[in-house]
Amino acid sequence: MCGIFGITDNKEASRLTYIGLFALQHRGQESAGIASESNRKLVYYNSMGLVNEVFNESIIAGLKGRNSIGHVRYSTTGSSDVSNAQPLYFNSKFGEIAISHNGNIINSGELKAELRNLGAIFQSTTDSEIIVHLISRHKSHDLIEALKENLPKLKGSYSFLFLTKKELIAARDPYGFRPLFYGKKDNSYVFASETCAIDAVKAKLIGEIEPGEIAVARSGKLKKIRFSNSKKYSRCIFEQVYFARPDSFFCGYSVQSARYEIGRLLAMEYNIKADIVSGVPDSGTAYALGFSKQANIEYKTVFMRNRYSQRSFIQPKQSAREFTAEMKLSPIKDVIKGNSLILIDDSLVRGTTSQKIVKSLKDCGAKKVIMLIASPPVKFPCVYGIDTARKEELIANKLSIKEICKFIGADELHYLSLDNLINGCGRGDINFCHACFSGNYPEK
Amino acid sequence: MCGIFGITDNKEASRLTYIGLFALQHRGQESAGIASESNRKLVYYNSMGLVNEVFNESIIAGLKGRNSIGHVRYSTTGSSDVSNAQPLYFNSKFGEIAISHNGNIINSGELKAELRNLGAIFQSTTDSEIIVHLISRHKSHDLIEALKENLPKLKGSYSFLFLTKKELIAARDPYGFRPLFYGKKDNSYVFASETCAIDAVKAKLIGEIEPGEIAVARSGKLKKIRFSNSKKYSRCIFEQVYFARPDSFFCGYSVQSARYEIGRLLAMEYNIKADIVSGVPDSGTAYALGFSKQANIEYKTVFMRNRYSQRSFIQPKQSAREFTAEMKLSPIKDVIKGNSLILIDDSLVRGTTSQKIVKSLKDCGAKKVIMLIASPPVKFPCVYGIDTARKEELIANKLSIKEICKFIGADELHYLSLDNLINGCGRGDINFCHACFSGNYPEK
Amino acid sequence: MCGIFGITDNKEASRLTYIGLFALQHRGQESAGIASESNRKLVYYNSMGLVNEVFNESIIAGLKGRNSIGHVRYSTTGSSDVSNAQPLYFNSKFGEIAISHNGNIINSGELKAELRNLGAIFQSTTDSEIIVHLISRHKSHDLIEALKENLPKLKGSYSFLFLTKKELIAARDPYGFRPLFYGKKDNSYVFASETCAIDAVKAKLIGEIEPGEIAVARSGKLKKIRFSNSKKYSRCIFEQVYFARPDSFFCGYSVQSARYEIGRLLAMEYNIKADIVSGVPDSGTAYALGFSKQANIEYKTVFMRNRYSQRSFIQPKQSAREFTAEMKLSPIKDVIKGNSLILIDDSLVRGTTSQKIVKSLKDCGAKKVIMLIASPPVKFPCVYGIDTARKEELIANKLSIKEICKFIGADELHYLSLDNLINGCGRGDINFCHACFSGNYPEK
Amino acid sequence: MCGIFGITDNKEASRLTYIGLFALQHRGQESAGIASESNRKLVYYNSMGLVNEVFNESIIAGLKGRNSIGHVRYSTTGSSDVSNAQPLYFNSKFGEIAISHNGNIINSGELKAELRNLGAIFQSTTDSEIIVHLISRHKSHDLIEALKENLPKLKGSYSFLFLTKKELIAARDPYGFRPLFYGKKDNSYVFASETCAIDAVKAKLIGEIEPGEIAVARSGKLKKIRFSNSKKYSRCIFEQVYFARPDSFFCGYSVQSARYEIGRLLAMEYNIKADIVSGVPDSGTAYALGFSKQANIEYKTVFMRNRYSQRSFIQPKQSAREFTAEMKLSPIKDVIKGNSLILIDDSLVRGTTSQKIVKSLKDCGAKKVIMLIASPPVKFPCVYGIDTARKEELIANKLSIKEICKFIGADELHYLSLDNLINGCGRGDINFCHACFSGNYPEK
């Protein structure tokens, strides 16, 4: 759960990176940073906070150069402090190098221990600097060669952007867990975690960096190199369920349209009637519109989201999460009162937010609350970078669906089946990682 | 365009005022402030910025006391600087007094000149301190008496909250231009610009402070005093059209429901067909849902709002407005492409935002864009506190509807009639100020 | 205990005011502010903190205009908050007016009560805005006339600078308690609390604004008007003893030279022998050098002042004072060890600092510590603006000299006689207020 | 030119480190930092700014633990940015390690290149992390062993403090270029660049960490280990001339006393007469007092230092240096006027400050200005950590003494001989590095 962005051969590289990161802000609000190549030297700036808090005109102006990479961070590993803010900067035998990473290296503990025994010293608690240590110890002085031989040593998920004085290098793990798209804007190559960031800088989407691929952008050219045989493509299905921005594209459809389709399948799976159908904003809305169409039940807005609140799922501390849940959703009483309601949410992880939502509806006089979840029960922790909580926090591990229904106070509770989710997401494309729902971890 | 909030007899007065102001944040993002009665002294803090930027735990903790008032400000008069941030604080013959004001005093120029000639000295460029000067010069040492005799000297719109060491006083102009609701929470009286703030602190709505009324909350009791004969009630209709939060109540219905109804009337007024109907977020959505129902055209989301952007209408500087317009709305391409669209917006003031929106839809491949405005053309400037721009900036003053349609690049453009707007807002209640549409200024 | 500065007819008015205030920083470290006339409007900025913390390049650049006044503040009356930071700004029948005040209005309580009864509303808790209220209520529309008639109503000490759109006006109370000098720099008139600030902006000193005088600087001309008959000139002698900067001039000699002379008189008054004479930095050094010359005892540095500490006397809170006393003076052990020492301090108010100093010397092995005070015992509180503490805190009110000597742990303690202090300060000029030593308050 | 401080076995370790750094503030004002061992983990905080700007109560409270090291930095190598602020933090095969370094590694270029070729990646541009890379690659898992074998690879000057989870380790280069003292406070060992910091925390000075020595403080015990044969002790003589705080001890005498003695020798070397002798504050004062005693010429203060200015020599940028020179020294005019003056400064590096000083005296009416420098001409750049400017900036390299005298505008200019400087500093102890004066670099 981070966002990465990069652009080459553009005299406004850092400014466009700023705009790209702003478009990826929903992927991480803890820290933001940009590194740029300026006059054969790397310069960088990162700090805790939102993109528009971290950067101002004079900082952007100072990040001169034609190639830039950036990062927004939500901590999955590593503690919440500024030494973990990315891009990370290093000076190695390949010269200066900056790195943005989205993903989670599963074997980081072993690799770090091994490297430390060989004399490596680490500056952060993230797993993102491991790859720089590995390549810096490689016999070759050819950076691409070093990457090709060392990336396969990493287990887990990674989409990387590397910035050197001469080039911008993108790399994606052999399963393609985490997204990495690229596009073109005049002579510039653009790389981003989501297509919405490519749109934001008015670039044209080309496609995805393929799993097991390195892409080197240098002097207006892009060269692709394969470092691993093709594995079964395993895109994180949770991107589609919750994480991605509705206007981003994923498997050929916009996320919004896929969610609409999933909502339609949900209506087909459960033939339920009610006065109104609605969604938990923001992600639930698209599911509810699809459901409304299929089930022929009127869609109405029952909750307003306070636009001055932060996204609840994504705040690191429990206390902050509770407070924002309090403040962020406001019920529309006269729409709710006396009606039976179908309310659709994208997923149900801990159950605490759903509990508050149902209570709020009942307090407003809802006759009946039917909670529908547009994905299966989350029973397995994600090891590839989505912070779905530890296993013991997952309510579906502890309670039956009936018990969860009781816990959240709803009259009914139903989950979408995994098959329907996969069908809705991909419409034929079935190359997803759905380990959080199924327990099938692709690497195992 | 400001928000005011007050609460009495509560040991968490300033904390609840913080929550109330947070719920009113959409009414003003320039400055925020709170004044409290602490141990027979007033304390206060205000600063430029959003509510959650201005206040932190230690500032709130310092604002002890059982009675508090607060204010969020968007500058209609007065320059954008901190000396205009409210609550304003004074020390007068009535002792310490703090004041929160929503509205616009039309005769402030004359009154200030007159008062200056009598020796008054002003500390801010707002019109809000005039009333304190007037009452401080009144012969009586009875504050209520002084208010009763001096409030009628003010022309224009005002909802006031006054805080003294002993009491909290609310007052509303004889036309009731700007809203002022009140409610109760245990022994506490709560006052707020919108009902959503009364909900936010879990208080129970009682009703409105009537036009021409003073309400004095003291020691758990509320006493109402009339300072002016009843005038024709003239609630600002633009609150309903654009300004108020969807979950607030206005004339007995939630703002969201009224907008839905207006959307329905819009569909009846214009019998238009298209593939999809959608709204400009956030306010346009409710209109579009009502239209969808009545016209039997499917509602789909075509624009996502970036939740990290500020509201465009409300930023004081043109340049900032342009930048945020750029960043805040993202089109869902595969919903738009190849379809004819009806897009509904709440109002059309300058036309520049609509122009960008239509262009964005066309760029995404919309076959046809029909722009519907859920209110009549804005032809007259507001003198009562809504910053709809100066007369020469109002596009409906310069161009015909046909010309505006061409300017914004739409295939069709239609406005709702005033009668339908009034019907939709009030469903029988016709006591609105609609001067911005009709030119009928109630006071004239 | 404040510093004021003003300059006219200079295109770098605010920048030079910044430099002037920087030179007056020792007179107040709590807040700093500047007001400027810019294009027929007043602009101002003030904040808590040191001059170089409060202002930066962009703030100074924003304070355009050819006439400016400034202020550094140490709170004598009024609480420590930003609403008391000066210059204060008002809009009155005389138009915009900003004011900087050094001094203490004794009858402020009565005047404020009276003014409040007449309808005045006060924005701060300082006594500095009283004069603006008085003149604003004067029948005349002539500002100078209004000042002439109303300044005599103020009792106590005041040096004022007023800035309007057209002119800069200086005024000094009829006794001249607080200093106010003026000079010229090309076509600009410069006003300042001390001559060091006039030097700092490279202006040429002309003299003092006389007691009971108003000076109006307008369009390159200075006009002087008398508003009160001449009283006995009563310059605050404590300026000389402690407060003024050594390079400032006072009664025709530099403060440093006068302190040297006082040190010489101290040596003549007490014929004491010791191995070394030294002073408590910074003010004690000059006295010690004069003493050394007269008594023919070698001067050596025994204490170093830490330049990163704040002045102890001048911090509002006791706890902060203790901590800084800890950190700010470092003894030179090998100069102290085994020697008998004469240590000279400017004054002894509470005795707590002296106690620490003597202990420190003894801990370093001083054979004998003779404490000499270059002024008489402080027995009476100052009502004219020096914060010498309340009567019950003055140690000389509670203990005999012998007892004080014991309290501070010295072997001997002697004070300079008032006659010698007056002689040393003025060398013939005897127009001082020495009420803190003698109890002779000039106004009584 | 940095200051380092460490303390062991004390529950207020970070607070005492704060106080120690405050006492060493004159050694570096660019950044400050503290690392602490807290509950078997290292925590650290560093930032740009002065000690009392960087730290506040809550940061200090967060730096729990019984062992702490700290650092104040003035950049000699490495750019002025926060990634160079120390203590530096690493995670290596020895576990967590933090490091504070005072000195300059001459062969850092070669070592870094070599290490990079072996796969090392550097996080900062300082030379301080080289040693951590070296030891991390050492075969042994014994940290002390690794230090013993690798410290000899460093050329140049270094006083190091290393903090691990278990111990605090001090090390000093074989020549002892940069100072490193230690002392004891109850069960705590204290390490510091100057004795004044040991005094500041009320510890008792024991002595110096010897050149070529490692000292390991662990569980209340101190173990010393030699990693290099004794070289000729080469303490930096510029510490005595200018850098060290007057109350610190160096070669058995306080710096202040040694400067007094040097002043006496200066008077013996040049038999010059004048009306007054004075010093350029702060360091010149002690020399002038010694001169005054020997030459029997009265010492008077002719310049006041503004205590709100920063030390001029030590600001990295030329423009800032000029501005502070403007503001920091104020002449006492009536002491200067009509007199012939001897003015003593510690050293003369570029000549620009002296030029301003002499001009200021002449402008005040000095009859004659004789400039005496309490050290020889600086002709050679320092490679061991004192920022005396590059060779081409050293005025004594470009001009004869006569020409320098003319350049600065003095009537006479004389330098102390190197022999007298050495005699004055050490009184018999001649183990100094005086390469900046003599060109004799000890390592060559």
mmCIF file of C-alpha atoms in Angstrom, chain C residues 123-305:
data_model
loop_
_atom_site.group_PDB
_atom_site.id
_atom_site.type_symbol
_atom_site.label_atom_id
_atom_site.label_comp_id
_atom_site.label_asym_id
_atom_site.label_seq_id
_atom_site.Cartn_x
_atom_site.Cartn_y
_atom_site.Cartn_z
ATOM 1 C CA GLN C 123 -9.254 44.808 22.035
ATOM 2 C CA SER C 124 -6.216 44.172 24.239
ATOM 3 C CA THR C 125 -5.344 44.080 27.918
ATOM 4 C CA THR C 126 -2.525 46.630 27.540
ATOM 5 C CA ASP C 127 -2.858 50.242 28.591
ATOM 6 C CA SER C 128 -1.535 51.425 25.250
ATOM 7 C CA GLU C 129 -4.817 51.741 23.385
ATOM 8 C CA ILE C 130 -6.310 54.195 25.897
ATOM 9 C CA ILE C 131 -4.846 57.222 24.133
ATOM 10 C CA VAL C 132 -6.404 56.179 20.813
ATOM 11 C CA HIS C 133 -9.788 55.949 22.491
ATOM 12 C CA LEU C 134 -9.335 59.357 24.079
ATOM 13 C CA ILE C 135 -8.384 61.136 20.886
ATOM 14 C CA SER C 136 -11.081 59.366 18.859
ATOM 15 C CA ARG C 137 -13.680 60.874 21.158
ATOM 16 C CA HIS C 138 -12.248 64.346 20.959
ATOM 17 C CA LYS C 139 -14.474 66.880 19.268
ATOM 18 C CA SER C 140 -11.818 68.005 16.814
ATOM 19 C CA HIS C 141 -10.969 66.231 13.579
ATOM 20 C CA ASP C 142 -7.420 67.494 13.963
ATOM 21 C CA LEU C 143 -5.281 64.643 15.259
ATOM 22 C CA ILE C 144 -2.590 66.888 16.728
ATOM 23 C CA GLU C 145 -5.203 68.991 18.504
ATOM 24 C CA ALA C 146 -6.743 65.826 19.905
ATOM 25 C CA LEU C 147 -3.366 64.608 21.148
ATOM 26 C CA LYS C 148 -2.530 67.954 22.728
ATOM 27 C CA GLU C 149 -5.705 67.948 24.755
ATOM 28 C CA ASN C 150 -5.749 64.285 25.686
ATOM 29 C CA LEU C 151 -2.148 63.318 26.446
ATOM 30 C CA PRO C 152 -2.285 65.346 29.698
ATOM 31 C CA LYS C 153 -5.042 63.015 30.904
ATOM 32 C CA LEU C 154 -2.576 60.135 31.053
ATOM 33 C CA LYS C 155 -0.636 59.712 34.292
ATOM 34 C CA GLY C 156 2.573 57.744 34.292
ATOM 35 C CA SER C 157 5.193 57.195 31.670
ATOM 36 C CA TYR C 158 4.874 57.089 27.935
ATOM 37 C CA SER C 159 6.940 57.451 24.842
ATOM 38 C CA PHE C 160 4.591 57.041 21.901
ATOM 39 C CA LEU C 161 4.997 56.644 18.178
ATOM 40 C CA PHE C 162 1.834 57.031 16.082
ATOM 41 C CA LEU C 163 1.712 56.132 12.424
ATOM 42 C CA THR C 164 -1.053 57.408 10.154
ATOM 43 C CA LYS C 165 -1.349 57.423 6.399
ATOM 44 C CA LYS C 166 0.243 60.830 6.261
ATOM 45 C CA GLU C 167 2.612 61.212 9.156
ATOM 46 C CA LEU C 168 4.612 59.776 12.010
ATOM 47 C CA ILE C 169 3.995 61.412 15.386
ATOM 48 C CA ALA C 170 6.194 61.039 18.468
ATOM 49 C CA ALA C 171 5.133 62.083 21.956
ATOM 50 C CA ARG C 172 6.794 61.883 25.383
ATOM 51 C CA ASP C 173 5.293 62.287 28.809
ATOM 52 C CA PRO C 174 5.868 65.580 30.721
ATOM 53 C CA TYR C 175 8.485 64.006 33.020
ATOM 54 C CA GLY C 176 10.386 62.185 30.319
ATOM 55 C CA PHE C 177 10.465 58.964 32.306
ATOM 56 C CA ARG C 178 11.089 56.710 29.382
ATOM 57 C CA PRO C 179 13.698 57.636 26.759
ATOM 58 C CA LEU C 180 12.885 58.855 23.242
ATOM 59 C CA PHE C 181 15.657 60.026 20.931
ATOM 60 C CA TYR C 182 15.554 61.204 17.361
ATOM 61 C CA GLY C 183 17.971 61.668 14.520
ATOM 62 C CA LYS C 184 18.212 62.177 10.834
ATOM 63 C CA LYS C 185 19.358 60.051 7.894
ATOM 64 C CA ASP C 186 19.269 62.016 4.661
ATOM 65 C CA ASN C 187 15.640 63.128 4.389
ATOM 66 C CA SER C 188 14.391 60.590 6.910
ATOM 67 C CA TYR C 189 13.601 61.294 10.525
ATOM 68 C CA VAL C 190 14.397 58.451 12.875
ATOM 69 C CA PHE C 191 12.943 57.908 16.362
ATOM 70 C CA ALA C 192 14.154 55.353 18.884
ATOM 71 C CA SER C 193 14.214 54.369 22.539
ATOM 72 C CA GLU C 194 18.006 54.330 22.497
ATOM 73 C CA THR C 195 20.708 55.971 20.456
ATOM 74 C CA CYS C 196 22.199 52.592 19.540
ATOM 75 C CA ALA C 197 19.240 52.017 17.222
ATOM 76 C CA ILE C 198 19.808 55.387 15.570
ATOM 77 C CA ASP C 199 23.450 54.356 15.055
ATOM 78 C CA ALA C 200 22.369 50.933 13.743
ATOM 79 C CA VAL C 201 20.566 52.481 10.781
ATOM 80 C CA LYS C 202 23.508 54.851 10.177
ATOM 81 C CA ALA C 203 21.462 57.921 11.076
ATOM 82 C CA LYS C 204 22.831 60.966 12.897
ATOM 83 C CA LEU C 205 21.585 61.631 16.427
ATOM 84 C CA ILE C 206 19.956 65.059 16.928
ATOM 85 C CA GLY C 207 18.669 64.817 20.478
ATOM 86 C CA GLU C 208 15.720 63.849 22.641
ATOM 87 C CA ILE C 209 12.031 64.470 22.146
ATOM 88 C CA GLU C 210 11.547 66.734 25.138
ATOM 89 C CA PRO C 211 9.164 65.896 27.993
ATOM 90 C CA GLY C 212 5.699 67.234 27.206
ATOM 91 C CA GLU C 213 6.483 67.470 23.503
ATOM 92 C CA ILE C 214 4.794 66.175 20.358
ATOM 93 C CA ALA C 215 6.911 65.898 17.211
ATOM 94 C CA VAL C 216 5.181 65.510 13.852
ATOM 95 C CA ALA C 217 7.241 64.191 10.940
ATOM 96 C CA ARG C 218 5.549 64.749 7.611
ATOM 97 C CA SER C 219 6.868 65.112 4.096
ATOM 98 C CA GLY C 220 10.460 65.490 5.223
ATOM 99 C CA LYS C 221 9.739 68.125 7.879
ATOM 100 C CA LEU C 222 9.598 67.878 11.643
ATOM 101 C CA LYS C 223 7.309 70.140 13.639
ATOM 102 C CA LYS C 224 7.428 70.246 17.428
ATOM 103 C CA ILE C 225 4.460 71.134 19.593
ATOM 104 C CA ARG C 226 4.327 71.420 23.362
ATOM 105 C CA PHE C 227 1.330 69.822 25.065
ATOM 106 C CA SER C 228 2.395 70.329 28.664
ATOM 107 C CA ASN C 229 4.387 72.778 30.709
ATOM 108 C CA SER C 230 7.850 71.659 31.525
ATOM 109 C CA LYS C 231 8.044 69.437 34.588
ATOM 110 C CA LYS C 232 11.184 68.436 36.406
ATOM 111 C CA TYR C 233 12.952 66.119 33.924
ATOM 112 C CA SER C 234 12.852 62.644 35.449
ATOM 113 C CA ARG C 235 14.767 60.216 33.300
ATOM 114 C CA CYS C 236 14.658 56.658 34.625
ATOM 115 C CA ILE C 237 18.031 56.111 36.341
ATOM 116 C CA PHE C 238 17.629 52.336 35.979
ATOM 117 C CA GLU C 239 18.171 52.699 32.232
ATOM 118 C CA GLN C 240 21.695 53.753 33.117
ATOM 119 C CA VAL C 241 22.169 51.209 35.883
ATOM 120 C CA TYR C 242 21.075 48.161 33.965
ATOM 121 C CA PHE C 243 18.745 48.462 31.059
ATOM 122 C CA ALA C 244 20.420 50.527 28.340
ATOM 123 C CA ARG C 245 22.903 49.110 25.887
ATOM 124 C CA PRO C 246 26.513 50.110 26.706
ATOM 125 C CA ASP C 247 27.044 51.887 23.385
ATOM 126 C CA SER C 248 23.911 54.033 23.756
ATOM 127 C CA PHE C 249 24.298 57.632 24.875
ATOM 128 C CA PHE C 250 22.516 59.017 27.891
ATOM 129 C CA CYS C 251 23.111 62.527 29.345
ATOM 130 C CA GLY C 252 25.968 63.134 26.967
ATOM 131 C CA TYR C 253 28.129 60.082 27.742
ATOM 132 C CA SER C 254 27.949 56.546 26.567
ATOM 133 C CA VAL C 255 26.289 54.234 29.033
ATOM 134 C CA GLN C 256 29.550 52.276 29.150
ATOM 135 C CA SER C 257 31.554 55.359 30.136
ATOM 136 C CA ALA C 258 29.040 56.376 32.769
ATOM 137 C CA ARG C 259 29.177 52.883 34.259
ATOM 138 C CA TYR C 260 32.986 53.099 34.287
ATOM 139 C CA GLU C 261 32.710 56.403 36.144
ATOM 140 C CA ILE C 262 30.223 54.903 38.611
ATOM 141 C CA GLY C 263 32.677 52.042 39.173
ATOM 142 C CA ARG C 264 35.361 54.628 39.944
ATOM 143 C CA LEU C 265 33.074 56.356 42.475
ATOM 144 C CA LEU C 266 32.301 52.987 44.022
ATOM 145 C CA ALA C 267 36.022 52.440 44.550
ATOM 146 C CA MET C 268 36.269 55.872 46.203
ATOM 147 C CA GLU C 269 33.252 55.219 48.425
ATOM 148 C CA TYR C 270 34.610 51.905 49.690
ATOM 149 C CA ASN C 271 38.329 51.528 50.132
ATOM 150 C CA ILE C 272 38.485 47.761 49.733
ATOM 151 C CA LYS C 273 41.419 45.541 48.782
ATOM 152 C CA ALA C 274 41.365 42.176 47.056
ATOM 153 C CA ASP C 275 43.448 40.147 44.601
ATOM 154 C CA ILE C 276 41.099 40.656 41.690
ATOM 155 C CA VAL C 277 38.098 42.746 40.739
ATOM 156 C CA SER C 278 35.551 41.470 38.248
ATOM 157 C CA GLY C 279 32.007 42.135 37.106
ATOM 158 C CA VAL C 280 28.893 40.063 36.551
ATOM 159 C CA PRO C 281 28.530 40.017 32.773
ATOM 160 C CA ASP C 282 27.448 41.859 30.817
ATOM 161 C CA SER C 283 26.511 45.026 32.675
ATOM 162 C CA GLY C 284 28.893 44.535 35.632
ATOM 163 C CA THR C 285 32.036 44.613 33.487
ATOM 164 C CA ALA C 286 32.094 48.359 32.917
ATOM 165 C CA TYR C 287 31.681 49.105 36.620
ATOM 166 C CA ALA C 288 34.500 46.680 37.418
ATOM 167 C CA LEU C 289 36.870 48.290 34.900
ATOM 168 C CA GLY C 290 36.292 51.717 36.470
ATOM 169 C CA PHE C 291 36.767 50.264 39.935
ATOM 170 C CA SER C 292 39.946 48.506 38.834
ATOM 171 C CA LYS C 293 41.447 51.737 37.534
ATOM 172 C CA GLN C 294 40.610 53.746 40.660
ATOM 173 C CA ALA C 295 41.468 51.062 43.220
ATOM 174 C CA ASN C 296 44.478 49.794 41.295
ATOM 175 C CA ILE C 297 43.327 46.195 41.607
ATOM 176 C CA GLU C 298 43.708 44.013 38.542
ATOM 177 C CA TYR C 299 40.568 43.330 36.548
ATOM 178 C CA LYS C 300 40.129 39.743 35.408
ATOM 179 C CA THR C 301 37.261 37.890 33.812
ATOM 180 C CA VAL C 302 35.852 35.361 36.270
ATOM 181 C CA PHE C 303 32.578 34.547 34.543
ATOM 182 C CA MET C 304 31.898 33.789 30.902
ATOM 183 C CA ARG C 305 28.391 34.398 29.652
#
